[in-house]
Coordinates of C-alpha atoms in Angstrom, one line a residue:
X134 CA 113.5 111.5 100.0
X135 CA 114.8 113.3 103.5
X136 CA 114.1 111.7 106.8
X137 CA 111.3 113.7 107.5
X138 CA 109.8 113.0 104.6
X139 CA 110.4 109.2 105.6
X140 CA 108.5 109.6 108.6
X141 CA 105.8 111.2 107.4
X142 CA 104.9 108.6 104.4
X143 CA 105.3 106.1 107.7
X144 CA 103.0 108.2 110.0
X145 CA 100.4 108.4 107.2
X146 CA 100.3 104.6 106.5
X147 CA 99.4 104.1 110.1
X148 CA 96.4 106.1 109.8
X149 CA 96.1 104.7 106.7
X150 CA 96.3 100.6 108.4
X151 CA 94.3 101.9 111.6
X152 CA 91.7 103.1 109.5
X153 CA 91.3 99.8 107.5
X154 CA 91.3 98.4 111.0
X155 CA 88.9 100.3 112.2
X156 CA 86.2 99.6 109.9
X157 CA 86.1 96.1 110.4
X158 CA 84.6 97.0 114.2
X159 CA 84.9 93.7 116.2
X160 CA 85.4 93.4 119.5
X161 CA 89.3 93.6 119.4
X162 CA 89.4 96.5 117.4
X163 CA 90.8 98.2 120.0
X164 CA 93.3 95.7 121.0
X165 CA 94.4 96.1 117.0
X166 CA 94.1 99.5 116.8
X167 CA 96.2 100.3 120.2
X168 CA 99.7 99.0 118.8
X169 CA 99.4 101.6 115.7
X170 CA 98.4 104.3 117.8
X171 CA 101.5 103.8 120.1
X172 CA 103.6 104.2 117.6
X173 CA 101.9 107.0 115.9
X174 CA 102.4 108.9 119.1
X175 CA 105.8 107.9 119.8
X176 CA 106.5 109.0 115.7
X177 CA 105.2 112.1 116.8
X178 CA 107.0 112.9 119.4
X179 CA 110.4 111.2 117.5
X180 CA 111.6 108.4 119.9
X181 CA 115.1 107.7 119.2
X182 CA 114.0 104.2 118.1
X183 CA 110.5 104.2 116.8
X184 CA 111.6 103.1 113.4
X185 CA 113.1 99.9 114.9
X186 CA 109.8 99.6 116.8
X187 CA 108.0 100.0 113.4
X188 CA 109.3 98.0 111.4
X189 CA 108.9 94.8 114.5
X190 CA 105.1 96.2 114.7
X191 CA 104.5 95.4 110.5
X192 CA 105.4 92.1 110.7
X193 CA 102.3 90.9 112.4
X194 CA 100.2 93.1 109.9
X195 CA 102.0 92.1 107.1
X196 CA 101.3 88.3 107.7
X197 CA 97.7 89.3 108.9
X198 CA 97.2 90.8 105.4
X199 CA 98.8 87.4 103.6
X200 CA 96.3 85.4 106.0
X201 CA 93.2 87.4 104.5
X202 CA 94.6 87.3 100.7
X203 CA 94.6 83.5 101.1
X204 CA 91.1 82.9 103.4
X205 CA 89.1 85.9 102.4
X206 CA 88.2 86.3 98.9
X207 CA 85.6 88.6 99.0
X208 CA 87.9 90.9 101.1
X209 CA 90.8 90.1 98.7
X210 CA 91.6 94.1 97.3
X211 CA 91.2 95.2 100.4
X212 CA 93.7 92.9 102.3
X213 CA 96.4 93.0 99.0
X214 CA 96.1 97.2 99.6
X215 CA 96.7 96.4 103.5
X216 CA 99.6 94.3 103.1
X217 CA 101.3 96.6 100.6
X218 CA 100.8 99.7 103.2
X219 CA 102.3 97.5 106.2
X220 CA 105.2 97.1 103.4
X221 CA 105.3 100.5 102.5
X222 CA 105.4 101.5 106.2
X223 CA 108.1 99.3 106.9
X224 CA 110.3 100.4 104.5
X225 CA 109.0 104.0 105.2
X226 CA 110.1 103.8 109.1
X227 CA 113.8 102.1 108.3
X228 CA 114.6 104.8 105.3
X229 CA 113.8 107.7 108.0
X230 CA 116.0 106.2 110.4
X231 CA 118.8 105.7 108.1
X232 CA 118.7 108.9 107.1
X233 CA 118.1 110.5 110.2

């Protein structure tokens, strides 16, 4: 896998999480949404450090996915699939920075 490749798997799970995000429409979905789009932007425009700044942004979403596996169980699938993408993405981000 090459850097840009990397980044693009990265870039695609954060349209992938805001879109899960999205469809929950409460009233802080934009206040949810606003932290993926930053860095969707700043992917695109390849900050020096956005994978740093990536892989700090998962954490949240990662243990926001664990929090819905363990209270939600009608929503279970959907939060295991949203946890495993904030992985995915985390690893994505840190794997185009070291090979960049």
């Amino acid at each position: 896998m090459t850097a840009a490749t990397s980044r693009l798997v990265a870039l695609t799970g954060l349209v992938i999480l805001a879109t899960l995000l999205g469809a929950a429409r409460g009233p802080a979905t934009v206040i949810v949404i606003a932290p993926l789009a930053a860095l969707l932007i700043a992917g695109a425009v390849a900050a020096s450090r956005w994978a740093i700044a990536t892989a700090i942004v998962m954490l949240p979403y990662f243990s926001y996915g664990v929090m819905e596996i363990l209270t939600n169980p009608d929503g279970r699938v959907q939060a295991v699939a949203f946890s495993v993408l904030s992985i995915v993405v985390f690893l994505a981000a840190l794997d185009s920075m070291r090979r960049h």
